[in-house]
Each structure stands twice: as C-alpha cells, then as structure tokens.
C-alpha cells in the first residue's frame, strides 16, 4: 500500500514510487506510514511504525554519510510496496536533501535532482549550498 498520488507533500519518483516528506513540527498528518526515515540532530520521538534515524543536525549534513546512504536505499526499496515518509524538523532542508538523494538512486541525474525535488515536492527544498553540493556529488561516493 502506498500514498495517494497527488497528495500534498508526496513525491512521485520516476519509478512511480511515492514517498511522503514532512516537517515533524507540523504535527501528525492524515495517514500513518509503515516506515519512516527521520533526519534529526537527536533521537526522534517514538512512533508506532518501523523507523530509521539518521543523525543530521539542522542546516548541516548527515553525521554518518554511509548510514545516510543505506537509509536512503532502504526508504526507496520499502516505497516499492509500503507507505514511506521522510521527515526532519521543518520538512525542507534535510528532508529535501534526502529526497533528492533518493531520487538519484531512482534514476534522476545528480545535477537535476534538486530541481526535480523542488518541482515535485517543495519549491524551497534543499536549503543550503552544502546540501546542494552533497546532492550534486552524491553518486560520486561509494
């Protein structure tokens, strides 16, 4: 089961997989995920669903880039048949950066990934120059 296409905050990837992005400060949206990827500087709250936490301070980059890549891959794989969400505090910078990297894993060229996420998820996704550089060079990492 996946999210409804066209739902606010839901990114449709080129493969057709859907991933919801959101800001945790915005409160609980309608519909619970089956898997959540949380990008925060501290441990996320408890949820009733399966989750992965990537330590990622606000306006920065993930503390462990290998763990982040593995988490992005897991989110993409699970979005093939489950409701998956990616979230940070505000739902734009870290979430947008992660969604852009997931889009790259799904086939979007790295130099187009930020624009893709801004066009299909949120116009202010990926907030900082170093987040943009992280996305642009994502595929050059092992």
Short mmCIF file of N, CA, C and O in Angstrom, two decimals:
data_model
loop_
_atom_site.label_atom_id
_atom_site.label_comp_id
_atom_site.label_asym_id
_atom_site.label_seq_id
_atom_site.Cartn_x
_atom_site.Cartn_y
_atom_site.Cartn_z
N UNK A 1 0.85 -1.18 0.00
CA UNK A 1 0.00 0.00 0.00
C UNK A 1 0.89 1.24 0.00
O UNK A 1 1.88 1.30 0.70
N UNK A 2 0.57 2.21 -0.83
CA UNK A 2 1.36 3.43 -0.92
C UNK A 2 0.49 4.64 -0.67
O UNK A 2 -0.72 4.53 -0.46
N UNK A 3 1.08 5.81 -0.70
CA UNK A 3 0.35 7.06 -0.55
C UNK A 3 -0.48 7.30 -1.80
O UNK A 3 -0.19 6.76 -2.86
N UNK A 4 -1.44 8.18 -1.68
CA UNK A 4 -2.25 8.56 -2.85
C UNK A 4 -1.44 9.52 -3.72
O UNK A 4 -0.84 10.46 -3.21
N UNK A 5 -1.39 9.27 -5.01
CA UNK A 5 -0.71 10.17 -5.92
C UNK A 5 -1.36 11.55 -5.90
O UNK A 5 -2.57 11.67 -5.78
N UNK A 6 -0.57 12.60 -5.94
CA UNK A 6 -1.09 13.96 -5.92
C UNK A 6 -1.35 14.49 -4.52
O UNK A 6 -1.69 15.65 -4.36
N UNK A 7 -1.19 13.66 -3.51
CA UNK A 7 -1.37 14.09 -2.12
C UNK A 7 -0.29 15.12 -1.77
O UNK A 7 0.86 14.99 -2.17
N UNK A 8 -0.66 16.15 -1.02
CA UNK A 8 0.29 17.19 -0.62
C UNK A 8 1.47 16.56 0.12
O UNK A 8 1.30 15.71 0.99
N UNK A 9 2.68 17.00 -0.25
CA UNK A 9 3.88 16.52 0.41
C UNK A 9 4.37 15.16 -0.05
O UNK A 9 5.32 14.62 0.49
N UNK A 10 3.73 14.58 -1.05
CA UNK A 10 4.12 13.26 -1.54
C UNK A 10 4.90 13.43 -2.85
O UNK A 10 4.41 14.03 -3.80
N UNK A 11 6.11 12.92 -2.86
CA UNK A 11 6.97 12.98 -4.04
C UNK A 11 6.78 11.71 -4.85
O UNK A 11 6.94 10.60 -4.32
N UNK A 12 6.46 11.87 -6.13
CA UNK A 12 6.40 10.73 -7.05
C UNK A 12 7.76 10.63 -7.74
O UNK A 12 8.19 11.56 -8.42
N UNK A 13 8.41 9.52 -7.55
CA UNK A 13 9.71 9.27 -8.17
C UNK A 13 9.51 8.78 -9.60
O UNK A 13 8.42 8.34 -9.97
N UNK A 14 10.56 8.82 -10.42
CA UNK A 14 10.44 8.36 -11.80
C UNK A 14 9.91 6.93 -11.92
O UNK A 14 9.20 6.60 -12.86
N UNK A 15 10.23 6.08 -10.96
CA UNK A 15 9.76 4.69 -10.98
C UNK A 15 8.29 4.57 -10.64
O UNK A 15 7.71 3.49 -10.77
N UNK A 16 7.68 5.67 -10.19
CA UNK A 16 6.28 5.64 -9.76
C UNK A 16 6.13 5.47 -8.26
O UNK A 16 5.03 5.62 -7.73
N UNK A 17 7.21 5.16 -7.57
CA UNK A 17 7.15 5.03 -6.12
C UNK A 17 6.83 6.38 -5.50
O UNK A 17 7.25 7.42 -6.01
N UNK A 18 6.10 6.34 -4.39
CA UNK A 18 5.69 7.56 -3.70
C UNK A 18 6.31 7.60 -2.31
O UNK A 18 6.28 6.60 -1.59
N UNK A 19 6.85 8.75 -1.94
CA UNK A 19 7.41 8.96 -0.60
C UNK A 19 6.88 10.29 -0.08
O UNK A 19 6.99 11.31 -0.76
N UNK A 20 6.34 10.26 1.12
CA UNK A 20 5.85 11.50 1.73
C UNK A 20 6.99 12.17 2.48
O UNK A 20 7.71 11.55 3.24
N UNK A 21 7.15 13.46 2.24
CA UNK A 21 8.07 14.28 3.01
C UNK A 21 7.25 15.16 3.94
O UNK A 21 6.15 15.59 3.58
N UNK A 22 7.78 15.43 5.13
CA UNK A 22 7.05 16.31 6.04
C UNK A 22 7.97 16.88 7.10
O UNK A 22 9.06 16.38 7.34
N UNK A 23 7.47 17.92 7.75
CA UNK A 23 8.15 18.51 8.89
C UNK A 23 7.49 18.02 10.17
O UNK A 23 6.26 18.09 10.31
N UNK A 24 8.29 17.51 11.09
CA UNK A 24 7.73 17.00 12.34
C UNK A 24 7.07 18.11 13.17
O UNK A 24 6.15 17.85 13.93
N UNK A 25 7.54 19.35 13.01
CA UNK A 25 6.93 20.46 13.75
C UNK A 25 5.52 20.76 13.27
O UNK A 25 4.77 21.47 13.95
N UNK A 26 5.14 20.24 12.11
CA UNK A 26 3.81 20.49 11.56
C UNK A 26 2.73 19.60 12.18
O UNK A 26 1.56 19.74 11.84
N UNK A 27 3.12 18.68 13.04
CA UNK A 27 2.14 17.78 13.66
C UNK A 27 1.85 16.56 12.80
O UNK A 27 2.41 16.38 11.73
N UNK A 28 0.96 15.72 13.30
CA UNK A 28 0.62 14.47 12.64
C UNK A 28 -0.29 14.70 11.44
O UNK A 28 -1.36 15.26 11.58
N UNK A 29 0.13 14.27 10.27
CA UNK A 29 -0.74 14.36 9.09
C UNK A 29 -1.73 13.19 9.08
O UNK A 29 -1.64 12.29 9.91
N UNK A 30 -2.62 13.20 8.12
CA UNK A 30 -3.52 12.07 7.94
C UNK A 30 -2.73 10.88 7.41
O UNK A 30 -1.87 11.04 6.55
N UNK A 31 -3.03 9.72 7.93
CA UNK A 31 -2.40 8.51 7.42
C UNK A 31 -1.03 8.26 7.99
O UNK A 31 -0.15 9.10 7.90
N UNK A 32 -0.86 7.11 8.58
CA UNK A 32 0.43 6.73 9.16
C UNK A 32 1.28 5.99 8.14
O UNK A 32 0.75 5.22 7.35
N UNK A 33 2.59 6.20 8.19
CA UNK A 33 3.47 5.42 7.32
C UNK A 33 3.65 4.02 7.88
O UNK A 33 3.28 3.73 9.03
N UNK A 34 4.23 3.17 7.08
CA UNK A 34 4.65 1.85 7.55
C UNK A 34 6.14 1.88 7.87
O UNK A 34 6.64 1.04 8.60
N UNK A 35 6.84 2.88 7.30
CA UNK A 35 8.27 3.06 7.54
C UNK A 35 8.56 4.55 7.50
O UNK A 35 8.08 5.26 6.63
N UNK A 36 9.36 5.01 8.46
CA UNK A 36 9.76 6.40 8.49
C UNK A 36 11.27 6.55 8.57
O UNK A 36 11.94 5.79 9.27
N UNK A 37 11.78 7.52 7.84
CA UNK A 37 13.19 7.89 7.89
C UNK A 37 13.25 9.28 8.50
O UNK A 37 12.71 10.23 7.92
N UNK A 38 13.89 9.41 9.67
CA UNK A 38 13.90 10.67 10.42
C UNK A 38 15.30 11.22 10.48
O UNK A 38 16.25 10.53 10.85
N UNK A 39 15.42 12.49 10.10
CA UNK A 39 16.69 13.17 9.91
C UNK A 39 16.77 14.29 10.94
O UNK A 39 16.32 15.40 10.70
N UNK A 40 17.34 13.97 12.09
CA UNK A 40 17.33 14.90 13.22
C UNK A 40 18.67 14.86 13.95
O UNK A 40 19.37 13.85 13.91
N UNK A 41 18.98 15.95 14.64
CA UNK A 41 20.19 16.01 15.44
C UNK A 41 20.10 15.17 16.71
O UNK A 41 21.12 14.84 17.31
N UNK A 42 18.88 14.83 17.13
CA UNK A 42 18.69 13.98 18.32
C UNK A 42 17.66 12.92 18.01
O UNK A 42 16.94 13.00 17.01
N UNK A 43 17.60 11.92 18.86
CA UNK A 43 16.69 10.78 18.70
C UNK A 43 15.26 11.27 18.45
O UNK A 43 14.79 12.16 19.15
N UNK A 44 14.57 10.71 17.46
CA UNK A 44 13.19 11.13 17.19
C UNK A 44 12.24 10.57 18.26
O UNK A 44 12.61 9.66 19.01
N UNK A 45 11.03 11.08 18.30
CA UNK A 45 10.04 10.53 19.23
C UNK A 45 9.69 9.09 18.84
O UNK A 45 10.01 8.65 17.74
N UNK A 46 9.04 8.40 19.74
CA UNK A 46 8.59 7.04 19.44
C UNK A 46 7.40 7.10 18.49
O UNK A 46 6.55 7.98 18.61
N UNK A 47 7.38 6.17 17.56
CA UNK A 47 6.27 6.04 16.63
C UNK A 47 5.81 4.60 16.65
O UNK A 47 6.57 3.70 17.04
N UNK A 48 4.60 4.36 16.19
CA UNK A 48 4.04 3.01 16.17
C UNK A 48 4.51 2.20 14.95
O UNK A 48 4.13 1.06 14.80
N UNK A 49 5.33 2.78 14.08
CA UNK A 49 5.78 2.12 12.87
C UNK A 49 7.29 1.96 12.88
O UNK A 49 8.00 2.57 13.68
N UNK A 50 7.77 1.16 11.99
CA UNK A 50 9.20 0.90 11.82
C UNK A 50 9.87 2.21 11.39
O UNK A 50 9.33 2.95 10.58
N UNK A 51 11.07 2.46 11.94
CA UNK A 51 11.75 3.71 11.59
C UNK A 51 13.26 3.54 11.61
O UNK A 51 13.79 2.63 12.24
N UNK A 52 13.92 4.47 10.94
CA UNK A 52 15.37 4.60 10.98
C UNK A 52 15.67 6.07 11.28
O UNK A 52 15.01 6.96 10.74
N UNK A 53 16.64 6.28 12.14
CA UNK A 53 17.06 7.64 12.49
C UNK A 53 18.47 7.86 11.94
O UNK A 53 19.37 7.05 12.17
N UNK A 54 18.64 8.94 11.21
CA UNK A 54 19.96 9.38 10.76
C UNK A 54 20.27 10.66 11.51
O UNK A 54 19.50 11.63 11.42
N UNK A 55 21.38 10.66 12.25
CA UNK A 55 21.77 11.88 12.96
C UNK A 55 22.18 12.92 11.94
O UNK A 55 23.11 12.72 11.16
N UNK A 56 21.43 14.04 11.96
CA UNK A 56 21.63 15.06 10.93
C UNK A 56 21.22 16.40 11.53
O UNK A 56 20.05 16.76 11.53
N UNK A 57 22.16 17.17 12.07
CA UNK A 57 21.83 18.47 12.66
C UNK A 57 21.21 19.43 11.64
O UNK A 57 21.53 19.38 10.44
N UNK A 58 20.33 20.29 12.10
CA UNK A 58 19.63 21.24 11.25
C UNK A 58 20.63 22.10 10.47
O UNK A 58 21.64 22.55 11.00
N UNK A 59 20.34 22.32 9.19
CA UNK A 59 21.13 23.12 8.25
C UNK A 59 22.51 22.52 7.94
O UNK A 59 23.34 23.17 7.34
N UNK A 60 22.74 21.29 8.33
CA UNK A 60 24.04 20.64 8.11
C UNK A 60 23.89 19.45 7.18
O UNK A 60 22.92 19.34 6.45
N UNK A 61 24.85 18.54 7.29
CA UNK A 61 24.84 17.29 6.53
C UNK A 61 24.79 16.12 7.49
O UNK A 61 25.07 16.28 8.68
N UNK A 62 24.46 14.92 7.00
CA UNK A 62 24.39 13.77 7.91
C UNK A 62 25.74 13.51 8.58
O UNK A 62 26.79 13.64 7.95
N UNK A 63 25.68 13.14 9.85
CA UNK A 63 26.90 12.86 10.61
C UNK A 63 27.62 11.63 10.07
O UNK A 63 28.84 11.56 10.10
N UNK A 64 26.88 10.65 9.58
CA UNK A 64 27.45 9.42 9.03
C UNK A 64 26.88 9.24 7.62
O UNK A 64 25.74 8.81 7.45
N UNK A 65 27.66 9.59 6.63
CA UNK A 65 27.17 9.57 5.25
C UNK A 65 26.89 8.16 4.74
O UNK A 65 26.00 7.96 3.92
N UNK A 66 27.64 7.17 5.22
CA UNK A 66 27.37 5.79 4.83
C UNK A 66 26.02 5.33 5.39
O UNK A 66 25.25 4.67 4.69
N UNK A 67 25.74 5.67 6.64
CA UNK A 67 24.45 5.33 7.24
C UNK A 67 23.31 6.04 6.52
O UNK A 67 22.24 5.46 6.31
N UNK A 68 23.54 7.28 6.11
CA UNK A 68 22.52 8.02 5.38
C UNK A 68 22.23 7.34 4.05
O UNK A 68 21.07 7.12 3.69
N UNK A 69 23.27 6.97 3.31
CA UNK A 69 23.08 6.30 2.01
C UNK A 69 22.31 5.00 2.19
O UNK A 69 21.38 4.70 1.42
N UNK A 70 22.65 4.22 3.21
CA UNK A 70 21.94 2.96 3.47
C UNK A 70 20.47 3.23 3.80
O UNK A 70 19.58 2.51 3.34
N UNK A 71 20.21 4.27 4.59
CA UNK A 71 18.84 4.62 4.95
C UNK A 71 18.04 5.08 3.73
O UNK A 71 16.87 4.73 3.57
N UNK A 72 18.67 5.86 2.84
CA UNK A 72 18.01 6.30 1.61
C UNK A 72 17.64 5.08 0.76
O UNK A 72 16.55 5.01 0.21
N UNK A 73 18.56 4.13 0.65
CA UNK A 73 18.31 2.92 -0.12
C UNK A 73 17.16 2.11 0.47
O UNK A 73 16.31 1.59 -0.26
N UNK A 74 17.13 2.02 1.79
CA UNK A 74 16.05 1.30 2.47
C UNK A 74 14.71 1.98 2.21
O UNK A 74 13.72 1.32 1.90
N UNK A 75 14.68 3.31 2.31
CA UNK A 75 13.43 4.04 2.06
C UNK A 75 12.94 3.80 0.64
O UNK A 75 11.75 3.55 0.41
N UNK A 76 13.84 3.86 -0.33
CA UNK A 76 13.47 3.64 -1.72
C UNK A 76 12.93 2.23 -1.92
O UNK A 76 11.88 2.03 -2.54
N UNK A 77 13.63 1.25 -1.38
CA UNK A 77 13.20 -0.15 -1.53
C UNK A 77 11.82 -0.36 -0.91
O UNK A 77 10.93 -0.93 -1.53
N UNK A 78 11.64 0.14 0.31
CA UNK A 78 10.37 -0.08 1.01
C UNK A 78 9.22 0.69 0.36
O UNK A 78 8.06 0.27 0.46
N UNK A 79 9.52 1.80 -0.31
CA UNK A 79 8.48 2.56 -1.01
C UNK A 79 7.90 1.78 -2.18
O UNK A 79 6.86 2.17 -2.72
N UNK A 80 8.53 0.69 -2.55
CA UNK A 80 8.01 -0.15 -3.62
C UNK A 80 6.68 -0.80 -3.28
O UNK A 80 5.93 -1.17 -4.17
N UNK A 81 6.38 -0.93 -2.00
CA UNK A 81 5.11 -1.56 -1.62
C UNK A 81 4.55 -1.10 -0.30
O UNK A 81 3.55 -1.64 0.17
N UNK A 82 5.20 -0.10 0.31
CA UNK A 82 4.76 0.38 1.62
C UNK A 82 4.63 1.90 1.61
O UNK A 82 5.21 2.57 0.76
N UNK A 83 3.91 2.43 2.60
CA UNK A 83 3.84 3.88 2.79
C UNK A 83 5.10 4.30 3.56
O UNK A 83 5.31 3.88 4.69
N UNK A 84 5.90 5.14 2.92
CA UNK A 84 7.18 5.59 3.48
C UNK A 84 7.14 7.10 3.62
O UNK A 84 6.65 7.80 2.73
N UNK A 85 7.66 7.59 4.74
CA UNK A 85 7.81 9.04 4.90
C UNK A 85 9.25 9.36 5.28
O UNK A 85 9.93 8.56 5.91
N UNK A 86 9.68 10.54 4.86
CA UNK A 86 10.97 11.10 5.23
C UNK A 86 10.67 12.42 5.91
O UNK A 86 9.88 13.22 5.39
N UNK A 87 11.26 12.64 7.08
CA UNK A 87 10.91 13.85 7.84
C UNK A 87 12.10 14.37 8.63
O UNK A 87 12.96 13.62 9.08
N UNK A 88 12.10 15.71 8.78
CA UNK A 88 13.02 16.41 9.66
C UNK A 88 12.17 17.42 10.43
O UNK A 88 10.95 17.32 10.45
N UNK A 89 12.77 18.39 11.05
CA UNK A 89 12.02 19.37 11.82
C UNK A 89 11.05 20.18 10.97
O UNK A 89 9.86 20.25 11.25
N UNK A 90 11.56 20.79 9.90
CA UNK A 90 10.73 21.66 9.08
C UNK A 90 10.24 21.04 7.78
O UNK A 90 9.35 21.57 7.14
N UNK A 91 10.87 19.96 7.34
CA UNK A 91 10.43 19.27 6.14
C UNK A 91 10.97 19.81 4.83
O UNK A 91 10.47 19.45 3.77
N UNK A 92 11.99 20.67 4.88
CA UNK A 92 12.50 21.26 3.64
C UNK A 92 13.98 20.95 3.40
O UNK A 92 14.32 20.39 2.38
N UNK A 93 14.85 21.39 4.29
CA UNK A 93 16.28 21.26 4.06
C UNK A 93 16.78 19.83 4.08
O UNK A 93 17.19 19.29 3.04
N UNK A 94 16.75 19.21 5.24
CA UNK A 94 17.23 17.83 5.36
C UNK A 94 16.32 16.87 4.60
O UNK A 94 16.80 15.98 3.89
N UNK A 95 15.01 17.06 4.74
CA UNK A 95 14.07 16.18 4.03
C UNK A 95 14.24 16.34 2.52
O UNK A 95 14.32 15.35 1.80
N UNK A 96 14.32 17.57 2.03
CA UNK A 96 14.51 17.79 0.60
C UNK A 96 15.82 17.21 0.10
O UNK A 96 15.87 16.62 -0.99
N UNK A 97 16.88 17.34 0.90
CA UNK A 97 18.17 16.78 0.53
C UNK A 97 18.09 15.26 0.43
O UNK A 97 18.57 14.66 -0.54
N UNK A 98 17.47 14.63 1.42
CA UNK A 98 17.31 13.17 1.40
C UNK A 98 16.45 12.74 0.21
O UNK A 98 16.79 11.77 -0.48
N UNK A 99 15.36 13.45 -0.03
CA UNK A 99 14.51 13.09 -1.17
C UNK A 99 15.26 13.23 -2.50
O UNK A 99 15.08 12.42 -3.40
N UNK A 100 16.11 14.24 -2.61
CA UNK A 100 16.91 14.40 -3.82
C UNK A 100 17.88 13.23 -3.99
O UNK A 100 18.06 12.72 -5.10
N UNK A 101 18.48 12.79 -2.90
CA UNK A 101 19.40 11.64 -2.98
C UNK A 101 18.64 10.36 -3.32
O UNK A 101 19.12 9.54 -4.11
N UNK A 102 17.45 10.20 -2.75
CA UNK A 102 16.61 9.05 -3.09
C UNK A 102 16.22 9.11 -4.56
O UNK A 102 16.21 8.08 -5.25
N UNK A 103 15.92 10.30 -5.06
CA UNK A 103 15.59 10.45 -6.48
C UNK A 103 16.77 10.04 -7.36
O UNK A 103 16.58 9.42 -8.42
N UNK A 104 17.98 10.36 -6.93
CA UNK A 104 19.17 9.94 -7.67
C UNK A 104 19.25 8.42 -7.70
O UNK A 104 19.49 7.82 -8.75
N UNK A 105 19.02 7.78 -6.56
CA UNK A 105 19.03 6.32 -6.51
C UNK A 105 17.95 5.73 -7.43
O UNK A 105 18.09 4.61 -7.92
N UNK A 106 16.89 6.50 -7.66
CA UNK A 106 15.79 6.04 -8.51
C UNK A 106 16.00 6.42 -9.98
O UNK A 106 15.13 6.15 -10.81
N UNK A 107 17.12 7.06 -10.31
CA UNK A 107 17.44 7.33 -11.71
C UNK A 107 17.50 8.78 -12.15
O UNK A 107 17.83 9.05 -13.29
N UNK A 108 17.18 9.73 -11.27
CA UNK A 108 17.29 11.14 -11.65
C UNK A 108 18.78 11.51 -11.67
O UNK A 108 19.50 11.21 -10.72
N UNK A 109 19.27 12.15 -12.73
CA UNK A 109 20.67 12.56 -12.75
C UNK A 109 20.98 13.51 -11.58
O UNK A 109 20.15 14.36 -11.22
N UNK A 110 22.15 13.35 -10.99
CA UNK A 110 22.53 14.13 -9.81
C UNK A 110 22.43 15.63 -10.03
O UNK A 110 22.01 16.37 -9.15
N UNK A 111 22.78 16.09 -11.22
CA UNK A 111 22.74 17.53 -11.48
C UNK A 111 21.32 18.06 -11.70
O UNK A 111 21.11 19.26 -11.80
N UNK A 112 20.34 17.17 -11.74
CA UNK A 112 18.94 17.57 -11.90
C UNK A 112 18.09 17.28 -10.66
O UNK A 112 16.92 17.66 -10.61
N UNK A 113 18.67 16.61 -9.66
CA UNK A 113 17.89 16.11 -8.53
C UNK A 113 17.28 17.22 -7.67
O UNK A 113 16.13 17.10 -7.24
N UNK A 114 18.02 18.29 -7.40
CA UNK A 114 17.48 19.38 -6.58
C UNK A 114 16.29 20.01 -7.29
O UNK A 114 15.23 20.22 -6.69
N UNK A 115 16.44 20.30 -8.57
CA UNK A 115 15.33 20.89 -9.34
C UNK A 115 14.13 19.95 -9.38
O UNK A 115 12.98 20.39 -9.28
N UNK A 116 14.38 18.66 -9.52
CA UNK A 116 13.30 17.67 -9.55
C UNK A 116 12.50 17.72 -8.25
O UNK A 116 11.26 17.77 -8.27
N UNK A 117 13.20 17.72 -7.12
CA UNK A 117 12.52 17.73 -5.83
C UNK A 117 11.81 19.06 -5.59
O UNK A 117 10.71 19.10 -5.06
N UNK A 118 12.42 20.14 -6.01
CA UNK A 118 11.76 21.45 -5.87
C UNK A 118 10.50 21.52 -6.73
O UNK A 118 9.51 22.12 -6.33
N UNK A 119 10.53 20.93 -7.87
CA UNK A 119 9.38 20.96 -8.78
C UNK A 119 8.26 20.03 -8.30
O UNK A 119 7.09 20.36 -8.39
N UNK A 120 8.63 18.86 -7.75
CA UNK A 120 7.63 17.85 -7.43
C UNK A 120 7.31 17.70 -5.95
O UNK A 120 6.36 16.98 -5.61
N UNK A 121 8.11 18.32 -5.08
CA UNK A 121 7.86 18.20 -3.64
C UNK A 121 7.63 19.58 -2.99
O UNK A 121 6.57 19.87 -2.51
N UNK A 122 8.65 20.43 -2.98
CA UNK A 122 8.53 21.75 -2.36
C UNK A 122 9.53 22.70 -3.03
O UNK A 122 10.70 22.36 -3.18
N UNK A 123 9.09 23.92 -3.38
CA UNK A 123 9.98 24.85 -4.10
C UNK A 123 11.19 25.32 -3.28
O UNK A 123 12.15 25.80 -3.86
N UNK A 124 11.16 25.15 -1.96
CA UNK A 124 12.29 25.58 -1.13
C UNK A 124 13.07 24.40 -0.55
O UNK A 124 13.85 24.57 0.40
N UNK A 125 12.87 23.22 -1.11
CA UNK A 125 13.60 22.04 -0.64
C UNK A 125 15.10 22.21 -0.92
O UNK A 125 15.48 22.85 -1.89
N UNK A 126 15.91 21.63 -0.07
CA UNK A 126 17.37 21.68 -0.14
C UNK A 126 17.79 23.14 0.07
O UNK A 126 17.86 23.92 -0.86
N UNK A 127 18.06 23.48 1.32
CA UNK A 127 18.18 24.89 1.71
C UNK A 127 19.57 25.51 1.61
O UNK A 127 19.68 26.70 1.38
N UNK A 128 20.61 24.75 1.84
CA UNK A 128 21.94 25.37 1.96
C UNK A 128 22.84 25.00 0.80
O UNK A 128 22.64 23.98 0.13
N UNK A 129 23.88 25.81 0.56
CA UNK A 129 24.83 25.47 -0.51
C UNK A 129 25.49 24.11 -0.30
O UNK A 129 25.73 23.37 -1.26
N UNK A 130 25.81 23.75 0.94
CA UNK A 130 26.48 22.46 1.19
C UNK A 130 25.50 21.31 1.01
O UNK A 130 25.91 20.23 0.62
N UNK A 131 24.20 21.50 1.27
CA UNK A 131 23.22 20.46 0.97
C UNK A 131 23.12 20.26 -0.54
O UNK A 131 23.08 19.12 -1.02
N UNK A 132 23.13 21.35 -1.31
CA UNK A 132 23.10 21.24 -2.77
C UNK A 132 24.34 20.51 -3.28
O UNK A 132 24.24 19.66 -4.17
N UNK A 133 25.51 20.83 -2.73
CA UNK A 133 26.75 20.18 -3.14
C UNK A 133 26.71 18.69 -2.78
O UNK A 133 27.15 17.83 -3.56
N UNK A 134 26.18 18.35 -1.60
CA UNK A 134 26.04 16.96 -1.16
C UNK A 134 25.22 16.17 -2.18
O UNK A 134 25.59 15.07 -2.57
N UNK A 135 24.11 16.75 -2.63
CA UNK A 135 23.27 16.09 -3.64
C UNK A 135 24.02 15.96 -4.95
O UNK A 135 24.05 14.88 -5.57
N UNK A 136 24.63 17.02 -5.40
CA UNK A 136 25.33 17.03 -6.69
C UNK A 136 26.44 15.98 -6.74
O UNK A 136 26.72 15.41 -7.79
N UNK A 137 27.09 15.73 -5.60
CA UNK A 137 28.21 14.77 -5.56
C UNK A 137 27.81 13.42 -4.96
O UNK A 137 28.67 12.58 -4.73
N UNK A 138 26.52 13.22 -4.72
CA UNK A 138 26.04 12.00 -4.05
C UNK A 138 26.49 10.72 -4.76
O UNK A 138 26.93 9.79 -4.12
N UNK A 139 26.37 10.67 -6.07
CA UNK A 139 26.73 9.45 -6.80
C UNK A 139 28.22 9.23 -6.92
O UNK A 139 28.65 8.16 -7.29
N UNK A 140 29.02 10.23 -6.60
CA UNK A 140 30.48 10.05 -6.69
C UNK A 140 31.03 9.37 -5.45
O UNK A 140 32.19 9.02 -5.41
N UNK A 141 30.16 9.17 -4.47
CA UNK A 141 30.58 8.45 -3.24
C UNK A 141 30.32 6.97 -3.44
O UNK A 141 29.36 6.59 -4.09
N UNK A 142 31.15 6.11 -2.79
CA UNK A 142 30.92 4.65 -2.92
C UNK A 142 29.62 4.22 -2.29
O UNK A 142 29.03 4.85 -1.51
#
